[in-house]
Coordinates of C-alpha atoms in Angstrom, one line a residue:
M5 CA -55.4 31.1 -2.3
P6 CA -56.3 28.7 0.5
L7 CA -55.5 29.7 4.0
R8 CA -53.3 27.7 6.3
P9 CA -55.2 24.8 7.9
E10 CA -53.8 25.4 11.4
E11 CA -52.6 28.4 13.3
R12 CA -48.8 28.9 13.4
L13 CA -47.4 30.6 16.4
F14 CA -44.0 31.6 17.8
D15 CA -41.5 28.9 18.6
W16 CA -38.6 29.0 21.0
V17 CA -36.2 30.5 18.4
D18 CA -38.6 33.4 17.8
Y19 CA -39.0 34.1 21.5
T20 CA -35.2 34.0 21.8
V21 CA -34.7 36.6 19.0
F22 CA -37.5 38.8 20.5
G23 CA -36.1 38.5 24.0
A24 CA -32.6 39.4 22.8
M25 CA -33.9 42.7 21.5
L26 CA -35.5 43.5 24.9
V27 CA -32.3 42.5 26.8
L28 CA -30.1 44.6 24.6
S29 CA -32.4 47.6 25.1
V30 CA -32.1 47.1 28.9
L31 CA -28.3 46.8 28.8
I32 CA -28.0 50.1 26.9
G33 CA -30.0 51.8 29.6
V34 CA -27.9 50.2 32.3
Y35 CA -24.7 51.2 30.5
F36 CA -25.5 54.9 30.4
A37 CA -26.9 54.9 33.9
I38 CA -23.9 53.1 35.6
L39 CA -21.0 52.3 33.3
A40 CA -20.7 55.3 30.9
K41 CA -18.0 57.9 31.5
D42 CA -20.7 60.7 31.6
K43 CA -23.3 59.6 34.1
Q44 CA -26.9 60.9 33.7
A45 CA -26.6 62.7 37.0
S46 CA -27.4 66.2 35.8
S47 CA -30.4 67.7 34.0
A48 CA -28.3 68.7 31.0
E49 CA -27.0 65.1 30.6
Y50 CA -30.3 63.5 31.3
L51 CA -32.4 65.6 29.0
M52 CA -30.0 66.9 26.4
G53 CA -27.1 64.4 26.3
G54 CA -24.7 67.2 27.2
R55 CA -25.5 68.8 23.8
T56 CA -22.7 66.7 22.3
M57 CA -24.6 64.0 20.4
G58 CA -23.5 62.9 17.0
I59 CA -25.4 63.0 13.6
F60 CA -25.8 59.3 13.2
P61 CA -27.4 58.3 16.5
I62 CA -29.7 61.4 16.5
S63 CA -30.8 60.7 12.9
M64 CA -31.5 57.1 13.7
S65 CA -33.4 58.1 16.8
L66 CA -35.6 60.6 14.9
I67 CA -36.4 58.1 12.2
A68 CA -37.3 55.5 14.8
S69 CA -39.4 57.9 16.7
Y70 CA -41.5 59.0 13.8
I71 CA -41.9 55.6 12.1
S72 CA -43.7 53.8 14.9
G73 CA -45.5 50.5 15.1
I74 CA -48.6 52.4 13.8
S75 CA -46.7 53.0 10.6
L76 CA -45.3 49.5 10.2
L77 CA -48.7 47.8 10.6
G78 CA -51.1 50.6 9.8
I79 CA -49.7 51.8 6.5
P80 CA -49.8 48.3 4.8
A81 CA -53.3 47.9 6.1
E82 CA -54.2 51.3 4.6
M83 CA -52.9 50.2 1.2
Y84 CA -54.8 47.0 1.4
V85 CA -58.2 48.5 2.4
Y86 CA -58.2 51.9 0.8
G87 CA -55.6 51.9 -2.0
T88 CA -52.4 53.8 -2.7
Q89 CA -53.4 57.5 -2.5
Y90 CA -51.9 57.7 1.0
W91 CA -48.5 57.0 -0.6
A92 CA -48.4 60.7 -1.7
I93 CA -47.5 61.8 1.8
V94 CA -43.8 61.3 1.0
F95 CA -43.8 64.4 -1.2
S96 CA -45.0 66.7 1.6
D97 CA -42.4 65.2 4.0
C98 CA -39.7 66.7 1.7
F99 CA -41.1 70.2 2.0
V100 CA -41.5 69.8 5.8
S101 CA -37.7 69.2 6.2
V102 CA -36.9 72.3 4.1
T103 CA -39.3 74.4 6.2
M104 CA -37.8 73.2 9.4
I105 CA -34.3 74.0 8.3
Y106 CA -35.0 77.6 7.2
V107 CA -37.9 78.7 9.3
Y108 CA -38.2 77.1 12.8
L109 CA -34.9 75.3 13.8
P110 CA -32.7 78.5 13.6
V111 CA -34.9 80.2 16.2
F112 CA -34.8 77.3 18.7
F113 CA -31.1 76.7 18.2
K114 CA -30.2 80.3 18.8
L115 CA -32.2 80.4 22.1
K116 CA -30.5 77.2 23.4
I117 CA -33.6 76.1 25.3
T118 CA -34.4 72.8 26.9
S119 CA -38.2 72.7 26.3
S120 CA -39.4 74.1 23.0
Y121 CA -42.3 75.7 25.0
E122 CA -39.9 78.0 26.8
Y123 CA -40.0 79.9 23.5
L124 CA -43.7 80.7 24.2
N125 CA -42.7 82.2 27.6
M126 CA -40.0 84.3 26.0
R127 CA -42.2 85.5 23.1
F128 CA -45.6 85.8 24.9
N129 CA -45.9 85.0 28.7
K130 CA -46.0 82.1 31.1
A131 CA -49.7 81.4 30.5
V132 CA -49.1 80.8 26.8
C133 CA -46.1 78.6 27.7
I134 CA -48.3 76.5 30.1
M135 CA -51.0 76.2 27.4
G136 CA -48.4 75.0 24.8
S137 CA -46.9 72.5 27.2
G138 CA -50.3 71.2 28.2
I139 CA -51.3 70.8 24.6
F140 CA -48.1 68.8 23.9
L141 CA -48.6 66.6 27.0
L142 CA -52.2 65.9 25.9
K143 CA -51.0 65.0 22.4
M144 CA -48.4 62.5 23.7
M145 CA -50.9 61.0 26.2
L146 CA -53.2 60.3 23.3
Y147 CA -50.4 59.0 21.0
I148 CA -48.3 56.8 23.2
P149 CA -51.1 54.3 24.1
M150 CA -51.7 53.8 20.4
V151 CA -48.0 53.2 19.8
I152 CA -48.1 50.5 22.5
Y153 CA -51.4 48.9 21.4
V154 CA -50.6 48.3 17.7
P155 CA -47.5 46.0 18.2
A156 CA -49.2 44.3 21.1
L157 CA -52.1 43.5 18.9
A158 CA -49.6 42.0 16.3
F159 CA -47.7 40.1 19.0
S160 CA -51.0 38.6 20.2
Q161 CA -51.8 37.5 16.6
V162 CA -48.5 35.6 16.2
T163 CA -48.1 34.2 19.7
G164 CA -51.5 33.7 21.1
V165 CA -50.4 35.7 24.2
N166 CA -53.1 37.9 25.7
L167 CA -52.7 41.5 24.5
H168 CA -53.1 42.9 28.0
L169 CA -50.3 40.7 29.3
I170 CA -47.7 41.6 26.7
T171 CA -48.4 45.3 26.8
P172 CA -47.3 46.0 30.4
L173 CA -44.4 43.5 30.2
V174 CA -42.8 45.2 27.1
S175 CA -43.6 48.7 28.3
I176 CA -41.8 48.0 31.6
V177 CA -38.6 47.4 29.6
C178 CA -39.1 50.7 27.7
I179 CA -39.9 52.6 30.9
F180 CA -36.8 51.1 32.6
Y181 CA -34.2 52.1 30.1
T182 CA -35.8 55.5 29.5
T183 CA -35.9 56.2 33.3
V184 CA -32.4 55.2 34.2
G185 CA -30.5 56.1 31.0
G186 CA -31.9 59.5 30.0
L187 CA -31.6 60.9 26.4
K188 CA -28.4 59.0 25.6
A189 CA -29.9 55.6 26.4
V190 CA -33.1 56.6 24.4
V191 CA -31.0 57.7 21.4
W192 CA -28.8 54.6 21.3
T193 CA -31.6 52.1 21.8
D194 CA -33.4 53.9 19.0
T195 CA -30.4 53.3 16.8
L196 CA -30.4 49.6 17.6
Q197 CA -34.2 49.5 17.1
T198 CA -34.0 51.4 13.8
I199 CA -31.7 48.7 12.4
L200 CA -34.0 46.0 13.6
M201 CA -37.0 47.8 12.2
L202 CA -35.4 48.2 8.8
A203 CA -34.3 44.6 8.7
G204 CA -37.8 43.4 9.5
V205 CA -39.4 45.5 6.8
V206 CA -36.9 44.6 4.1
V207 CA -37.0 40.9 4.8
V208 CA -40.8 40.8 4.7
L209 CA -40.9 42.9 1.6
V210 CA -38.3 40.8 -0.3
M211 CA -39.6 37.4 0.8
G212 CA -43.2 38.4 0.0
T213 CA -42.3 39.6 -3.5
W214 CA -40.2 36.6 -4.2
H215 CA -43.0 34.2 -2.9
L216 CA -45.5 35.9 -5.3
G217 CA -43.2 35.7 -8.4
G218 CA -41.9 39.2 -8.6
P219 CA -42.9 42.9 -8.5
G220 CA -44.8 42.5 -11.8
V221 CA -47.3 40.1 -10.2
V222 CA -47.7 42.4 -7.2
W223 CA -48.4 45.5 -9.4
E224 CA -50.8 43.7 -11.8
R225 CA -53.0 42.2 -9.1
N226 CA -53.3 45.6 -7.4
R227 CA -54.0 47.3 -10.7
L228 CA -56.9 44.9 -11.5
S229 CA -58.5 45.6 -8.1
G230 CA -58.4 49.4 -8.6
R231 CA -56.0 50.0 -5.7
L232 CA -53.4 51.9 -7.7
E233 CA -54.6 55.5 -7.2
F234 CA -52.1 58.3 -7.0
L235 CA -53.7 61.4 -8.7
N236 CA -57.1 61.7 -7.2
T237 CA -57.6 65.4 -7.7
D238 CA -61.1 65.6 -6.2
L239 CA -61.6 69.0 -4.5
D240 CA -64.3 67.7 -2.1
I241 CA -62.9 68.1 1.4
T242 CA -65.0 65.2 2.7
T243 CA -63.1 62.7 0.4
R244 CA -60.9 60.8 2.8
H245 CA -57.7 60.8 0.8
T246 CA -56.9 62.9 -2.3
L247 CA -53.7 64.3 -3.8
W248 CA -54.5 67.6 -2.1
T249 CA -55.1 66.1 1.4
M250 CA -51.8 64.3 1.1
L251 CA -49.8 67.3 -0.1
F252 CA -51.3 70.1 1.9
G253 CA -53.1 68.4 4.8
N254 CA -50.2 66.1 5.7
Y255 CA -47.7 69.0 5.2
F256 CA -49.3 70.9 8.1
Y257 CA -49.6 67.7 10.2
W258 CA -46.0 66.7 9.7
L259 CA -44.8 70.3 10.1
A260 CA -46.4 70.5 13.5
A261 CA -45.2 66.9 14.4
C262 CA -41.6 67.8 13.6
S263 CA -40.8 71.5 13.6
V264 CA -42.3 72.6 16.9
N265 CA -42.6 69.2 18.7
Q266 CA -40.5 68.9 21.8
A267 CA -39.3 65.4 20.8
M268 CA -37.8 66.8 17.6
V269 CA -36.5 70.1 19.1
Q270 CA -34.9 68.4 22.0
R271 CA -32.9 66.0 19.8
C272 CA -31.8 68.8 17.4
L273 CA -30.7 70.9 20.3
A274 CA -28.6 68.0 21.6
M275 CA -26.4 68.6 18.5
P276 CA -23.3 70.8 19.0
T277 CA -24.0 73.0 15.9
L278 CA -26.9 74.1 13.8
R279 CA -25.2 72.8 10.6
K280 CA -25.1 69.3 12.1
A281 CA -28.7 69.6 13.2
N282 CA -29.7 70.5 9.6
Y283 CA -27.9 67.4 8.3
T284 CA -29.9 65.4 10.8
V285 CA -33.2 66.8 9.6
L286 CA -32.3 66.0 6.0
I287 CA -31.4 62.4 6.9
L288 CA -34.7 62.2 8.8
A289 CA -36.6 63.2 5.6
V290 CA -34.8 60.6 3.5
G291 CA -35.3 57.9 6.1
I292 CA -39.0 58.6 6.5
M293 CA -39.6 58.7 2.7
G294 CA -37.8 55.4 2.3
L295 CA -39.5 53.5 5.2
V296 CA -42.9 54.9 4.4
S297 CA -42.5 53.8 0.7
M298 CA -41.4 50.3 1.8
C299 CA -44.5 50.1 4.1
C300 CA -46.7 51.2 1.3
Y301 CA -45.3 48.6 -1.1
T302 CA -45.7 46.0 1.6
G303 CA -49.4 46.8 1.6
L304 CA -49.5 46.0 -2.2
V305 CA -47.7 42.7 -1.4
L306 CA -50.4 41.9 1.2
F307 CA -53.2 42.3 -1.3
A308 CA -51.4 40.4 -4.1
Y309 CA -51.1 37.5 -1.7
F310 CA -54.6 37.6 -0.3
H311 CA -56.2 38.7 -3.6
D312 CA -58.6 35.7 -3.8
C313 CA -59.2 35.0 -0.1
D314 CA -59.5 38.1 2.2
P315 CA -58.7 37.1 5.8
V316 CA -60.6 40.0 7.3
S317 CA -64.0 39.4 5.7
T318 CA -63.6 35.6 6.3
K319 CA -63.0 36.4 10.0
M320 CA -59.6 34.7 10.1
I321 CA -58.4 37.9 11.7
G322 CA -60.3 40.5 13.6
K323 CA -58.9 43.8 12.2
S324 CA -57.1 45.0 9.2
D325 CA -54.2 46.1 11.4
Q326 CA -53.4 42.4 11.9
L327 CA -52.9 41.7 8.2
L328 CA -49.1 42.0 8.2
P329 CA -48.4 39.7 11.1
Y330 CA -50.9 37.2 9.8
F331 CA -49.1 37.4 6.4
V332 CA -45.7 36.9 8.0
M333 CA -46.9 33.7 9.7
E334 CA -48.4 32.5 6.4
I335 CA -45.2 32.8 4.3
A336 CA -42.5 32.4 6.9
G337 CA -44.0 30.8 10.0
A338 CA -42.0 27.7 9.3
V339 CA -38.7 29.6 9.0
P340 CA -36.9 29.5 12.4
G341 CA -36.5 33.0 13.8
F342 CA -38.0 35.0 11.0
P343 CA -41.3 35.8 12.8
G344 CA -39.1 36.8 15.8
V345 CA -37.1 39.2 13.6
F346 CA -40.3 40.7 12.3
M347 CA -41.9 41.2 15.7
S348 CA -38.6 42.6 17.0
G349 CA -38.7 45.2 14.2
V350 CA -42.4 46.1 14.9
F351 CA -41.8 46.4 18.7
S352 CA -38.6 48.3 18.1
A353 CA -40.5 50.9 16.2
A354 CA -43.0 51.1 19.1
L355 CA -40.5 51.2 21.9
S356 CA -38.5 53.9 20.2
S357 CA -41.6 56.1 19.8
M358 CA -42.6 55.4 23.4
S359 CA -39.2 56.2 24.9
T360 CA -38.9 59.4 22.8
G361 CA -42.3 60.4 24.0
L362 CA -41.5 59.7 27.7
N363 CA -38.2 61.5 27.6
S364 CA -39.6 64.6 25.8
M365 CA -42.6 64.7 28.2
C366 CA -40.2 64.5 31.1
G367 CA -38.3 67.5 29.7
V368 CA -41.5 69.6 29.3
I369 CA -42.9 68.7 32.8
Y370 CA -39.7 69.3 34.6
T371 CA -38.8 72.6 32.8
D372 CA -42.2 74.2 32.5
F373 CA -44.1 72.8 35.5
V374 CA -41.7 71.6 38.2
T375 CA -38.9 74.1 38.0
P376 CA -41.1 77.2 38.4
C377 CA -42.6 75.7 41.6
L378 CA -39.3 75.2 43.3
R379 CA -38.7 77.9 46.0
R380 CA -35.0 77.4 45.9
P381 CA -32.4 75.6 43.7
I382 CA -32.0 71.9 44.2
S383 CA -29.0 69.6 43.6
E384 CA -28.5 68.0 40.2
A385 CA -28.8 64.6 41.8
R386 CA -32.2 65.4 43.3
A387 CA -33.3 66.9 39.9
S388 CA -32.3 63.7 38.2
W389 CA -34.4 61.6 40.6
I390 CA -37.4 63.9 40.1
M391 CA -37.1 63.4 36.3
K392 CA -36.9 59.7 36.7
G393 CA -40.0 59.7 38.8
I394 CA -41.8 61.7 36.2
V395 CA -40.9 59.2 33.4
L396 CA -42.1 56.3 35.6
T397 CA -45.4 58.0 36.4
I398 CA -46.4 58.9 32.9
G399 CA -45.2 55.6 31.6
V400 CA -47.6 53.8 33.8
L401 CA -50.5 56.1 32.9
C402 CA -49.9 55.5 29.2
V403 CA -50.0 51.8 29.6
A404 CA -53.3 52.0 31.4
M405 CA -54.8 54.1 28.6
V406 CA -54.3 51.2 26.1
F407 CA -57.7 49.9 27.1
L408 CA -59.3 53.0 25.5
V409 CA -57.4 52.6 22.2
E410 CA -59.1 49.3 21.5
Q411 CA -62.3 51.2 20.9
L412 CA -60.9 53.1 17.9
G413 CA -61.3 52.3 14.3
A414 CA -58.5 52.1 11.6
I415 CA -55.4 53.0 13.5
I416 CA -53.8 55.4 10.9
Q417 CA -57.0 57.5 10.8
A418 CA -57.6 57.4 14.5
G419 CA -54.0 58.4 15.2
K420 CA -54.0 61.4 12.9
S421 CA -57.5 62.4 13.9
L422 CA -56.7 62.6 17.6
G423 CA -53.3 64.1 16.8
G424 CA -55.0 66.8 14.8
I425 CA -56.6 68.1 18.0
T426 CA -53.3 69.4 19.2
T427 CA -51.0 69.7 16.1
G428 CA -52.9 72.6 14.5
A429 CA -53.0 74.6 17.8
L430 CA -49.3 74.1 18.5
L431 CA -48.2 74.9 15.0
G432 CA -50.5 77.9 15.0
V433 CA -49.3 79.4 18.3
F434 CA -45.6 79.0 17.4
S435 CA -46.1 80.4 13.9
L436 CA -48.1 83.3 15.4
G437 CA -45.1 84.1 17.5
M438 CA -42.4 83.7 14.8
F439 CA -44.2 85.2 11.8
F440 CA -46.4 87.9 13.3
P441 CA -44.5 90.4 15.5
W442 CA -47.8 92.2 16.1
A443 CA -49.4 89.2 17.9
N444 CA -49.7 89.5 21.7
S445 CA -50.1 87.0 24.5
K446 CA -53.9 87.4 24.7
G447 CA -54.2 86.6 21.0
A448 CA -51.9 83.5 21.3
L449 CA -53.9 82.2 24.3
A450 CA -57.3 82.8 22.7
G451 CA -56.2 81.3 19.3
G452 CA -54.7 78.1 20.8
L453 CA -57.7 77.5 23.1
A454 CA -60.2 78.1 20.3
S455 CA -58.4 75.6 18.1
I456 CA -58.2 73.0 20.7
V457 CA -61.9 73.2 21.7
F458 CA -63.1 73.1 18.1
L459 CA -60.8 70.3 16.9
A460 CA -61.5 68.2 20.1
W461 CA -65.3 68.5 19.4
L462 CA -64.8 67.6 15.7
S463 CA -62.3 64.8 16.2
V464 CA -64.1 63.1 19.1
G465 CA -67.5 63.4 17.4
T466 CA -66.1 62.0 14.1
Q467 CA -64.4 59.0 15.9
R468 CA -67.6 58.2 17.7
A469 CA -69.5 58.3 14.5
V470 CA -67.0 56.0 12.8
A471 CA -67.0 53.6 15.8
R472 CA -70.8 53.4 15.6
G473 CA -70.7 52.8 11.9
V474 CA -72.6 56.1 11.2
I475 CA -69.7 57.2 9.0
T476 CA -68.1 54.7 6.6
F477 CA -65.5 55.2 3.9
P478 CA -65.4 53.6 0.4
Q479 CA -63.1 50.6 0.5
K480 CA -61.4 48.8 -2.3
P481 CA -62.8 45.4 -3.3
V482 CA -61.7 42.2 -1.7
Y483 CA -62.5 38.7 -2.9
T484 CA -63.1 35.3 -1.3
Y485 CA -63.5 33.1 -4.4
G486 CA -60.3 31.2 -3.7
C487 CA -61.0 30.4 -0.1
P488 CA -61.5 26.8 1.0
E489 CA -65.1 25.7 1.3
D490 CA -65.0 25.3 5.1
I491 CA -63.8 28.9 5.5
L492 CA -66.6 30.2 3.3
N493 CA -69.2 28.2 5.2
R494 CA -68.0 29.5 8.5
T495 CA -68.0 33.1 7.2
I496 CA -71.8 32.9 6.5
A497 CA -72.4 32.8 10.3
F498 CA -70.9 36.3 10.6
V499 CA -73.1 38.0 8.1
T500 CA -75.4 40.7 9.7
H501 CA -78.2 42.8 8.4
P502 CA -77.5 46.5 8.0
R503 CA -79.2 48.9 10.4
V504 CA -80.7 52.3 9.6
L505 CA -78.5 54.8 11.3
E506 CA -78.9 58.5 11.9
E507 CA -77.2 61.0 9.6
P508 CA -74.1 62.6 11.3
L509 CA -73.4 66.3 11.2
A510 CA -72.0 67.3 7.8
V511 CA -68.8 68.7 9.4
Y512 CA -68.0 65.2 10.8
R513 CA -67.4 64.1 7.2
V514 CA -64.5 66.4 6.6
S515 CA -61.4 64.4 5.9
Y516 CA -59.2 63.9 9.0
M517 CA -56.2 65.0 7.0
W518 CA -57.5 68.6 7.0
Y519 CA -57.6 68.8 10.8
S520 CA -54.2 70.3 11.3
V521 CA -54.8 72.9 8.5
I522 CA -58.1 73.8 10.2
G523 CA -56.5 74.0 13.7
T524 CA -53.6 76.2 12.5
T525 CA -55.9 78.5 10.6
I526 CA -58.2 79.0 13.6
T527 CA -55.2 79.7 15.8
L528 CA -53.8 82.3 13.4
V529 CA -57.1 84.0 12.6
V530 CA -58.4 84.2 16.2
G531 CA -55.0 85.1 17.5
M532 CA -54.6 88.1 15.2
L533 CA -58.2 89.3 15.7
V534 CA -57.8 89.2 19.5
S535 CA -54.4 90.8 19.3
W536 CA -56.0 93.6 17.2
A537 CA -58.9 94.0 19.6
T538 CA -56.6 94.2 22.7
G539 CA -53.8 96.2 21.1
F540 CA -51.1 95.0 18.7
T541 CA -47.6 94.5 20.0
D542 CA -45.2 97.0 18.6
P543 CA -42.8 95.0 16.3
A544 CA -39.9 97.2 17.3
T545 CA -40.1 95.9 20.8
V546 CA -39.9 92.2 19.8
D547 CA -36.5 90.6 20.0
R548 CA -35.3 89.5 16.5
D549 CA -34.1 86.2 17.9
L550 CA -37.7 85.3 18.7
L551 CA -38.7 85.8 15.0
T552 CA -38.0 83.4 12.1
P553 CA -35.1 84.6 9.9
V554 CA -37.5 84.4 7.0
I555 CA -39.1 87.8 8.0
H556 CA -36.0 89.6 9.4
R557 CA -35.7 91.6 6.2
F558 CA -39.2 93.1 6.8
L559 CA -38.5 94.1 10.4
P560 CA -37.8 97.7 11.6
D561 CA -34.1 98.8 11.4
P562 CA -32.2 97.5 14.5
A563 CA -30.8 101.0 15.2
K564 CA -34.4 102.4 15.3
R565 CA -35.5 99.5 17.5
Q566 CA -32.7 100.2 20.0
A567 CA -33.5 103.9 20.1
K568 CA -37.1 103.2 20.7
S569 CA -36.2 100.8 23.5
H570 CA -34.0 103.4 25.2
M571 CA -36.9 105.9 25.0
Q572 CA -39.3 103.5 26.6
L573 CA -36.8 102.8 29.4
E574 CA -36.4 106.6 30.0
K575 CA -40.1 107.0 30.3
K576 CA -40.4 104.2 32.8
S577 CA -37.6 105.7 34.9

């Protein structure tokens, strides 16, 4: 299929549509800061929305937060380059929601905390709490720059505007409404952005399928190229994607990302009852499954369209993450406003993830780091200003870190590889506290730190090897036999001779999807060994509210626990 002879860019209608999305986001922030009945003047209102939020906005906020621009652009690129095995992640997402409802959420809801890491202080001690908070902040500082970079890359593709110009401009909008409007502004802008995101995905998917002649054509062209792969049962842990990595590896990754993540816990605790919070989690699971599946199918549409003239190998675009915006301009660049709707959807996904990250980081920093340092209570107004300053500061830092993200490889792999550094440790420490009443604070601290150190070494080393081309992954075939002759002639100039590279460490070849499993396992094993070596905690002395309901039936009888506590108090007195 011949490529377009000239580059199509945004016109004034597209800029108007895109600008309207940004203006509406700003107005929502202004409304909750100035015009709303309940002003964001207290910490409870600013961080928790007064714990009176409804199911619909919270559900939309969670969906928007977890389906970022990385997903909207990275998943279709993943399908195009590596095939459909990644699609199997939707099954593990179902099990994650059930686990959250029955295992983790009841504990957090009963404690009525603001920061999920307050739990670690209650169950262990302040040092473990600080470690957990620090791990979360590290995770978000690695994640948010990628969230900003991906849509900025797409916007640069369809407008010609320099990536480093659009990044700060759009980020300022997000930082503004998050800073002035608090959780309510974040949640309601997320709701708007979820609608725009869904509209962009659906319109691209439908228009692309119609342009190609129907789903049958899409499916057949992908089948002939060998991209339809759902049941790869290879047990080799170095295989990038298999059925097992998607079911088990992604289960642990998503469990950590949802069940103990401050962004998730904070929104669930903003609900008035646990029952409503559970409904929110179920809606989140359905929404993620639907949107991920649509993104996966969009990747099949991309290959079906470019099946005979790959724009990456012909250097029409620089990276596979630019495939979707390039495709949009191909099929609908002449339709007024359509590219603007698409980019509004992509940026909506990014802004919602960024605002959620900023708001949740603010909650952790203020609760776990600022409050303990205050010598005397401060007014709610002053607390509100401190939190706004925190959001502004970390927002600026995240924008500055976008320059580092450009050096990474495929964005889906890079995101989960770097996320794996922290997710395993966090899930491990919380699970150690909730499932193992014998675990002590020394064990939790040692397990978390051991996991972080090992996964940081593994993830950074692997990403460096990938960036240098030392580690490569088998890709599905692409073709250029349908390209115009001038494109093929120009492509010859880009051909390079392969270099002989050093062999990387064998452990660097382990699939990035296992990182969270490895991190969680290290935390639990080291945590229990150190707890044993330093003296197990007596299960009878651990408050039942700090343990998951799943193990309550195995705990000592409450009457015996109370008698033992009285005996200990008498000995101390």
